[in-house]
Amino acid sequence: CIRDSVNHELTADVGYAYTLANGTALTGARVSSISLNRWTRKVLDAGLAYDTIYNRAGEIVDDSSDLENGGLNRLCSARGVAAGERGFEDDIFFTGEETSNGTEWALDVKNGALWAAPELGRAAWESVAAVETGDAETVGLLVGDDVASAPLYYYVGQKGGSDFLGRNGLAEGQLYCWASQTGELSPEDFNGTGNALAGQWLPLEVRDEAQANQAGYDALGYKDGDTLRSEADAIGCFSFSRPEDIHEDPENPTRAVVASTGRGGTFPSDNWGTLYLVDVDTADLEILLDSDDPQFQDFGVRSADNLTWAKDGKIYVQEDRSHVIRRPKDEAGSDVAADPAACRDRAFGGRSESEASLWELDPSALPANTPSLR
């Protein structure tokens, strides 16, 4: 049969309560499991994908207070890896809380246990991409942090130990952020389809136990999302304009495509979004498609969000209508009345008259001035 895991993006305090094996009742986000007959496509069974949760302290949840929000909060984009894939020892369903201070969760699919993975840091989680590190004793995950200005994170985990987190490299590791070797700090410094930068991975520490319960740290000393992002800024890591989904090349899993949805209010040069290609080995970063290029605005991929680099070699990109119109300002920085036609020209679908769409992109034709989009 085919077994699917499906996450539900609910806030922690909504939805009907479900019950864990120990009787704990929780509301909020959750993961469902659906089994299908491979040939008839009929549903064989469905239900909760886990009956046990291990919180950020590694303790079994037996009361809602064991979770920071009283339940799981906004489990957003997700990614599954199979046992033996990219060095992972178990079938794992990764899904993260899309809040600015969220936790990444790893589902032990076979045993029905959901584990917090605090060593990956805090983020407004979108997908993770499982990349090859070149070392059989480590695993690698690229991370999308969906806030207006955020670095590209790369986690390298050291495998060791007998429990689920340990043997899959999720209990001990190092978090990095991407930085340009030539000092570019944001899309204001680096943009335009086809342009590339040499980069480097700079280490970040996700925990300082001496700071436990201090501002910017949790009770275990883990840094919150704002603290991590501030430290990444301080060491010169590049800030992307809403880095969203990410997926590795199935034919060359040392590289991945990264979608920035764009946030023009923060970075005017990245209002319509950007698709990047990153190589974890060389740390090179290339712009596959800059949707702010004049020939693409509202006629190419707009507000790129969820994506998949499929086994057919194509990249499939979903638009999320989050493009922000930049209204003109007066000298004091206040909005001024704008010509309705001019605002319409800058709006999502204002010129193309196209609703949010799903695109098929041929990476072999990119970067180019006229990319192969369908």
Short mmCIF file of C-alpha atoms in Angstrom, two decimals:
data_model
loop_
_atom_site.label_atom_id
_atom_site.label_comp_id
_atom_site.label_asym_id
_atom_site.label_seq_id
_atom_site.Cartn_x
_atom_site.Cartn_y
_atom_site.Cartn_z
CA CYS A 1 0.00 0.00 0.00
CA ILE A 2 0.93 3.67 -0.20
CA ARG A 3 1.16 5.54 3.09
CA ASP A 4 0.87 9.31 3.05
CA SER A 5 1.56 11.73 5.89
CA VAL A 6 -0.37 15.01 5.83
CA ASN A 7 0.22 17.98 8.13
CA HIS A 8 -2.50 20.44 9.14
CA GLU A 9 -1.66 24.12 9.63
CA LEU A 10 -3.84 24.95 12.62
CA THR A 11 -2.94 27.28 15.44
CA ALA A 12 -2.38 25.54 18.76
CA ASP A 13 -5.72 26.46 20.31
CA VAL A 14 -8.14 25.43 17.56
CA GLY A 15 -9.54 22.21 16.15
CA TYR A 16 -11.11 19.26 17.90
CA ALA A 17 -8.98 17.59 20.57
CA TYR A 18 -7.10 14.41 19.75
CA THR A 19 -5.67 11.97 22.27
CA LEU A 20 -2.18 10.48 22.62
CA ALA A 21 -1.55 6.93 23.83
CA ASN A 22 -1.08 8.14 27.41
CA GLY A 23 -4.44 9.92 27.37
CA THR A 24 -3.12 13.45 26.83
CA ALA A 25 -5.63 15.57 24.91
CA LEU A 26 -4.29 18.24 22.55
CA THR A 27 -5.76 20.73 20.12
CA GLY A 28 -4.00 22.52 17.30
CA ALA A 29 -1.86 21.37 14.40
CA ARG A 30 -1.32 17.67 13.82
CA VAL A 31 -0.17 15.09 11.27
CA SER A 32 -2.52 12.55 9.71
CA SER A 33 -1.65 9.22 8.12
CA ILE A 34 -3.57 7.87 5.12
CA SER A 35 -3.03 4.40 3.65
CA LEU A 36 -4.06 3.79 0.04
CA ASN A 37 -4.29 0.65 -2.06
CA ARG A 38 -1.53 1.07 -4.65
CA TRP A 39 -3.64 -0.33 -7.50
CA THR A 40 -7.22 0.69 -6.75
CA ARG A 41 -6.29 4.01 -5.07
CA LYS A 42 -8.92 3.31 -2.44
CA VAL A 43 -8.39 4.51 1.13
CA LEU A 44 -7.61 1.59 3.44
CA ASP A 45 -7.38 3.53 6.70
CA ALA A 46 -6.66 6.98 8.03
CA GLY A 47 -5.97 8.60 11.37
CA LEU A 48 -3.42 10.35 13.52
CA ALA A 49 0.14 9.58 12.39
CA TYR A 50 1.57 9.36 15.93
CA ASP A 51 0.50 8.44 19.43
CA THR A 52 3.51 9.82 21.32
CA ILE A 53 5.20 13.24 21.30
CA TYR A 54 8.67 14.08 22.64
CA ASN A 55 9.02 17.79 23.42
CA ARG A 56 12.07 20.07 23.12
CA ALA A 57 13.49 18.68 26.38
CA GLY A 58 13.22 15.13 25.00
CA GLU A 59 10.44 14.29 27.44
CA ILE A 60 7.22 12.47 26.59
CA VAL A 61 4.32 14.93 26.49
CA ASP A 62 1.76 13.96 29.13
CA ASP A 63 0.17 17.38 29.56
CA SER A 64 -0.52 20.22 27.15
CA SER A 65 1.78 22.44 29.25
CA ASP A 66 4.71 20.30 28.06
CA LEU A 67 4.42 22.08 24.71
CA GLU A 68 5.30 25.75 24.43
CA ASN A 69 1.98 26.73 22.89
CA GLY A 70 -0.17 24.15 24.65
CA GLY A 71 -0.25 22.20 21.39
CA LEU A 72 1.50 22.11 18.04
CA ASN A 73 1.30 25.44 16.24
CA ARG A 74 0.88 25.91 12.48
CA LEU A 75 2.67 22.91 11.01
CA CYS A 76 3.38 24.22 7.54
CA SER A 77 5.27 22.84 4.55
CA ALA A 78 6.67 19.33 5.05
CA ARG A 79 9.15 16.88 3.60
CA GLY A 80 9.51 13.11 3.80
CA VAL A 81 12.75 11.13 3.54
CA ALA A 82 13.03 7.36 3.30
CA ALA A 83 15.32 5.18 5.38
CA GLY A 84 18.71 5.13 3.66
CA GLU A 85 18.05 8.36 1.74
CA ARG A 86 20.68 11.09 2.22
CA GLY A 87 22.12 9.19 5.18
CA PHE A 88 18.96 9.03 7.31
CA GLU A 89 18.38 5.74 9.10
CA ASP A 90 14.59 5.88 9.41
CA ASP A 91 11.56 6.94 7.41
CA ILE A 92 11.06 10.53 8.59
CA PHE A 93 8.37 13.13 7.95
CA PHE A 94 9.76 16.59 8.69
CA THR A 95 7.31 19.39 9.43
CA GLY A 96 7.86 22.71 11.18
CA GLU A 97 5.88 25.37 12.99
CA GLU A 98 5.53 28.42 10.76
CA THR A 99 5.89 31.02 13.48
CA SER A 100 8.87 33.33 13.93
CA ASN A 101 9.98 31.21 16.89
CA GLY A 102 8.91 27.78 15.68
CA THR A 103 10.21 24.28 16.28
CA GLU A 104 11.01 21.69 13.63
CA TRP A 105 9.38 18.31 14.25
CA ALA A 106 10.50 14.92 12.95
CA LEU A 107 7.98 12.08 12.76
CA ASP A 108 9.29 8.55 13.25
CA VAL A 109 6.86 7.13 10.72
CA LYS A 110 7.30 3.44 11.60
CA ASN A 111 6.89 3.85 15.36
CA GLY A 112 4.33 6.66 15.35
CA ALA A 113 6.37 9.04 17.52
CA LEU A 114 6.77 12.78 16.89
CA TRP A 115 10.06 14.31 18.08
CA ALA A 116 11.04 17.96 18.53
CA ALA A 117 14.44 18.69 16.96
CA PRO A 118 15.72 21.78 18.80
CA GLU A 119 19.32 21.45 17.56
CA LEU A 120 18.14 22.66 14.15
CA GLY A 121 17.45 26.07 15.68
CA ARG A 122 14.36 28.25 15.63
CA ALA A 123 12.64 29.51 12.48
CA ALA A 124 9.30 30.23 10.82
CA TRP A 125 9.62 26.84 9.22
CA GLU A 126 8.86 26.01 5.63
CA SER A 127 10.40 22.93 4.05
CA VAL A 128 13.76 21.37 4.69
CA ALA A 129 15.84 19.95 1.84
CA ALA A 130 17.87 16.82 2.51
CA VAL A 131 21.25 17.27 0.83
CA GLU A 132 24.35 15.10 0.49
CA THR A 133 27.22 16.09 2.78
CA GLY A 134 29.76 13.64 1.36
CA ASP A 135 30.22 12.07 4.80
CA ALA A 136 28.38 8.87 5.71
CA GLU A 137 28.39 9.87 9.39
CA THR A 138 26.53 13.15 8.86
CA VAL A 139 23.24 14.38 7.42
CA GLY A 140 22.51 17.76 5.86
CA LEU A 141 19.37 19.89 5.84
CA LEU A 142 18.81 23.27 4.19
CA VAL A 143 16.15 25.34 5.92
CA GLY A 144 13.59 27.90 4.75
CA ASP A 145 12.76 30.57 7.39
CA ASP A 146 9.62 32.35 6.22
CA VAL A 147 9.98 35.88 7.58
CA ALA A 148 10.52 39.15 5.72
CA SER A 149 14.30 39.10 6.21
CA ALA A 150 16.07 35.85 7.06
CA PRO A 151 19.27 33.95 6.28
CA LEU A 152 19.54 30.64 4.48
CA TYR A 153 20.35 28.06 7.15
CA TYR A 154 22.27 24.81 6.64
CA TYR A 155 22.28 22.17 9.37
CA VAL A 156 24.93 19.42 9.41
CA GLY A 157 24.07 16.71 11.91
CA GLN A 158 26.43 14.14 13.42
CA LYS A 159 24.96 10.64 13.58
CA GLY A 160 25.42 8.77 16.84
CA GLY A 161 23.40 7.14 19.60
CA SER A 162 20.60 4.62 19.58
CA ASP A 163 17.50 6.78 19.91
CA PHE A 164 15.63 8.23 16.95
CA LEU A 165 17.19 11.72 17.02
CA GLY A 166 20.70 10.44 17.61
CA ARG A 167 20.90 7.80 14.92
CA ASN A 168 19.46 10.25 12.38
CA GLY A 169 21.88 13.08 13.17
CA LEU A 170 19.23 15.29 14.74
CA ALA A 171 20.53 15.31 18.34
CA GLU A 172 23.94 16.84 17.72
CA GLY A 173 25.12 19.08 14.91
CA GLN A 174 26.12 22.52 13.68
CA LEU A 175 23.92 25.21 12.17
CA TYR A 176 25.37 27.53 9.50
CA CYS A 177 24.14 30.55 7.55
CA TRP A 178 25.09 31.54 4.01
CA ALA A 179 27.32 34.58 3.47
CA SER A 180 28.75 36.15 0.35
CA GLN A 181 32.54 36.20 0.07
CA THR A 182 32.35 39.70 -1.37
CA GLY A 183 30.10 41.30 1.23
CA GLU A 184 26.64 41.43 -0.37
CA LEU A 185 24.05 41.46 2.41
CA SER A 186 20.61 41.42 0.76
CA PRO A 187 18.73 41.50 -2.57
CA GLU A 188 19.46 45.22 -2.65
CA ASP A 189 23.11 44.26 -3.28
CA PHE A 190 22.56 41.09 -5.32
CA ASN A 191 19.79 40.63 -7.87
CA GLY A 192 19.14 39.95 -11.55
CA THR A 193 18.57 36.69 -13.39
CA GLY A 194 21.80 34.82 -14.13
CA ASN A 195 23.99 36.57 -11.58
CA ALA A 196 26.03 34.47 -9.17
CA LEU A 197 28.09 34.85 -6.01
CA ALA A 198 30.79 32.80 -4.34
CA GLY A 199 29.82 32.17 -0.74
CA GLN A 200 30.70 30.49 2.51
CA TRP A 201 28.89 28.80 5.38
CA LEU A 202 29.39 30.61 8.69
CA PRO A 203 28.67 28.76 11.95
CA LEU A 204 25.93 29.80 14.35
CA GLU A 205 25.42 28.44 17.87
CA VAL A 206 21.78 27.62 18.59
CA ARG A 207 22.13 27.27 22.35
CA ASP A 208 23.79 28.93 25.33
CA GLU A 209 22.70 27.16 28.50
CA ALA A 210 24.08 29.99 30.65
CA GLN A 211 21.42 32.28 29.13
CA ALA A 212 18.45 30.01 29.92
CA ASN A 213 15.27 32.00 30.62
CA GLN A 214 16.93 35.27 29.65
CA ALA A 215 15.45 37.54 26.98
CA GLY A 216 15.91 35.92 23.57
CA TYR A 217 16.43 32.41 25.03
CA ASP A 218 14.11 29.65 26.19
CA ALA A 219 14.20 27.67 29.43
CA LEU A 220 16.81 25.30 27.98
CA GLY A 221 19.04 28.07 26.68
CA TYR A 222 18.06 27.74 23.02
CA LYS A 223 18.06 31.03 21.13
CA ASP A 224 14.77 32.25 19.74
CA GLY A 225 14.29 33.04 16.06
CA ASP A 226 14.95 36.77 16.42
CA THR A 227 18.18 36.13 18.31
CA LEU A 228 19.44 33.70 15.66
CA ARG A 229 18.57 36.06 12.82
CA SER A 230 20.24 38.98 14.60
CA GLU A 231 23.41 36.97 15.14
CA ALA A 232 23.40 35.92 11.49
CA ASP A 233 23.14 39.59 10.52
CA ALA A 234 25.97 40.49 12.87
CA ILE A 235 28.42 38.09 11.23
CA GLY A 236 27.50 39.21 7.71
CA CYS A 237 25.15 36.48 6.50
CA PHE A 238 22.93 37.33 3.54
CA SER A 239 19.30 38.25 4.28
CA PHE A 240 16.78 36.83 1.82
CA SER A 241 13.37 38.34 1.12
CA ARG A 242 11.07 35.74 2.72
CA PRO A 243 12.97 32.51 2.02
CA GLU A 244 10.25 29.93 1.61
CA ASP A 245 10.34 26.45 0.18
CA ILE A 246 13.46 24.54 -0.81
CA HIS A 247 14.15 21.23 -2.55
CA GLU A 248 17.31 19.44 -3.60
CA ASP A 249 18.13 18.31 -7.14
CA PRO A 250 17.31 14.56 -7.19
CA GLU A 251 20.10 13.98 -9.73
CA ASN A 252 22.67 16.07 -7.87
CA PRO A 253 21.61 16.32 -4.21
CA THR A 254 24.51 18.61 -3.26
CA ARG A 255 22.52 21.48 -4.76
CA ALA A 256 19.02 22.80 -4.22
CA VAL A 257 16.53 25.35 -5.49
CA VAL A 258 15.41 28.00 -3.00
CA ALA A 259 12.30 30.17 -3.38
CA SER A 260 12.16 33.66 -1.90
CA THR A 261 8.57 34.84 -2.05
CA GLY A 262 9.62 38.49 -1.87
CA ARG A 263 8.73 41.32 0.47
CA GLY A 264 9.01 44.68 -1.25
CA GLY A 265 8.34 46.64 1.90
CA THR A 266 11.60 45.30 3.33
CA PHE A 267 13.63 44.82 0.14
CA PRO A 268 12.27 46.91 -2.78
CA SER A 269 14.55 45.03 -5.19
CA ASP A 270 12.83 41.74 -4.33
CA ASN A 271 9.14 42.47 -4.47
CA TRP A 272 7.98 39.77 -6.90
CA GLY A 273 10.25 36.99 -5.59
CA THR A 274 13.41 35.15 -6.66
CA LEU A 275 14.44 31.57 -7.39
CA TYR A 276 18.01 30.70 -6.37
CA LEU A 277 20.27 27.72 -6.94
CA VAL A 278 22.62 26.94 -4.05
CA ASP A 279 25.44 24.39 -3.97
CA VAL A 280 26.19 23.18 -0.45
CA ASP A 281 29.70 21.96 -1.37
CA THR A 282 30.99 25.11 -3.02
CA ALA A 283 28.55 27.51 -1.31
CA ASP A 284 27.95 29.16 -4.69
CA LEU A 285 24.61 30.98 -5.07
CA GLU A 286 23.06 31.66 -8.48
CA ILE A 287 19.86 33.47 -9.40
CA LEU A 288 17.80 31.16 -11.62
CA LEU A 289 14.99 33.66 -12.01
CA ASP A 290 14.58 37.18 -10.64
CA SER A 291 10.91 37.96 -11.00
CA ASP A 292 11.64 41.67 -10.50
CA ASP A 293 13.45 41.80 -13.84
CA PRO A 294 11.36 44.14 -16.04
CA GLN A 295 10.48 41.42 -18.58
CA PHE A 296 9.07 39.11 -15.87
CA GLN A 297 7.09 41.39 -13.56
CA ASP A 298 3.59 39.86 -13.39
CA PHE A 299 4.36 37.64 -16.41
CA GLY A 300 6.75 35.12 -14.90
CA VAL A 301 6.73 33.22 -11.63
CA ARG A 302 5.27 35.63 -9.06
CA SER A 303 5.61 35.28 -5.29
CA ALA A 304 7.23 31.83 -5.57
CA ASP A 305 6.22 29.70 -2.59
CA ASN A 306 6.03 25.90 -2.39
CA LEU A 307 8.12 24.02 -4.91
CA THR A 308 9.43 20.58 -5.85
CA TRP A 309 12.44 19.56 -7.93
CA ALA A 310 10.88 16.44 -9.44
CA LYS A 311 12.50 13.27 -10.73
CA ASP A 312 11.58 14.28 -14.29
CA GLY A 313 14.16 17.06 -13.93
CA LYS A 314 11.62 19.89 -13.82
CA ILE A 315 11.02 22.32 -10.98
CA TYR A 316 7.35 22.84 -10.12
CA VAL A 317 6.61 26.15 -8.41
CA GLN A 318 3.40 27.34 -6.79
CA GLU A 319 2.64 31.03 -6.51
CA ASP A 320 1.33 32.48 -3.24
CA ARG A 321 -0.33 35.80 -3.88
CA SER A 322 1.74 37.74 -1.33
CA HIS A 323 3.20 40.33 -3.70
CA VAL A 324 3.05 43.76 -2.04
CA ILE A 325 2.36 46.92 -4.02
CA ARG A 326 4.93 49.59 -3.17
CA ARG A 327 2.91 52.77 -2.87
CA PRO A 328 4.70 56.08 -3.53
CA LYS A 329 5.89 58.05 -0.49
CA ASP A 330 6.17 61.75 0.24
CA GLU A 331 9.32 63.32 1.71
CA ALA A 332 8.17 62.42 5.23
CA GLY A 333 7.81 58.76 4.28
CA SER A 334 4.01 58.71 4.34
CA ASP A 335 1.84 57.09 1.66
CA VAL A 336 0.54 59.51 -0.94
CA ALA A 337 -2.34 59.15 -3.32
CA ALA A 338 -1.35 57.08 -6.31
CA ASP A 339 -2.76 56.90 -9.81
CA PRO A 340 -5.15 53.87 -9.85
CA ALA A 341 -3.79 52.72 -13.20
CA ALA A 342 -0.22 52.83 -11.88
CA CYS A 343 -1.22 50.79 -8.82
CA ARG A 344 -2.99 48.30 -11.07
CA ASP A 345 0.17 47.93 -13.16
CA ARG A 346 2.13 46.99 -10.05
CA ALA A 347 -0.50 44.63 -8.60
CA PHE A 348 -0.39 40.82 -8.72
CA GLY A 349 -2.30 40.02 -11.92
CA GLY A 350 -2.80 43.72 -12.67
CA ARG A 351 -1.26 43.48 -16.14
CA SER A 352 -1.26 39.74 -16.84
CA GLU A 353 -4.80 39.28 -15.47
CA SER A 354 -3.62 35.86 -14.24
CA GLU A 355 -4.56 34.36 -10.90
CA ALA A 356 -2.01 32.53 -8.75
CA SER A 357 -0.71 29.59 -10.74
CA LEU A 358 1.43 26.48 -10.72
CA TRP A 359 4.47 26.66 -13.00
CA GLU A 360 6.68 24.04 -14.61
CA LEU A 361 10.22 25.30 -14.95
CA ASP A 362 13.03 23.66 -16.91
CA PRO A 363 16.26 24.36 -14.98
CA SER A 364 18.37 23.34 -17.97
CA ALA A 365 17.08 26.47 -19.73
CA LEU A 366 17.93 28.72 -16.81
CA PRO A 367 19.26 31.23 -16.15
CA ALA A 368 18.20 32.96 -19.34
CA ASN A 369 16.43 36.13 -20.40
CA THR A 370 13.51 34.04 -21.73
CA PRO A 371 13.31 31.01 -19.41
CA SER A 372 11.32 27.94 -20.30
CA LEU A 373 8.14 28.35 -18.26
CA ARG A 374 4.80 26.69 -18.84
#
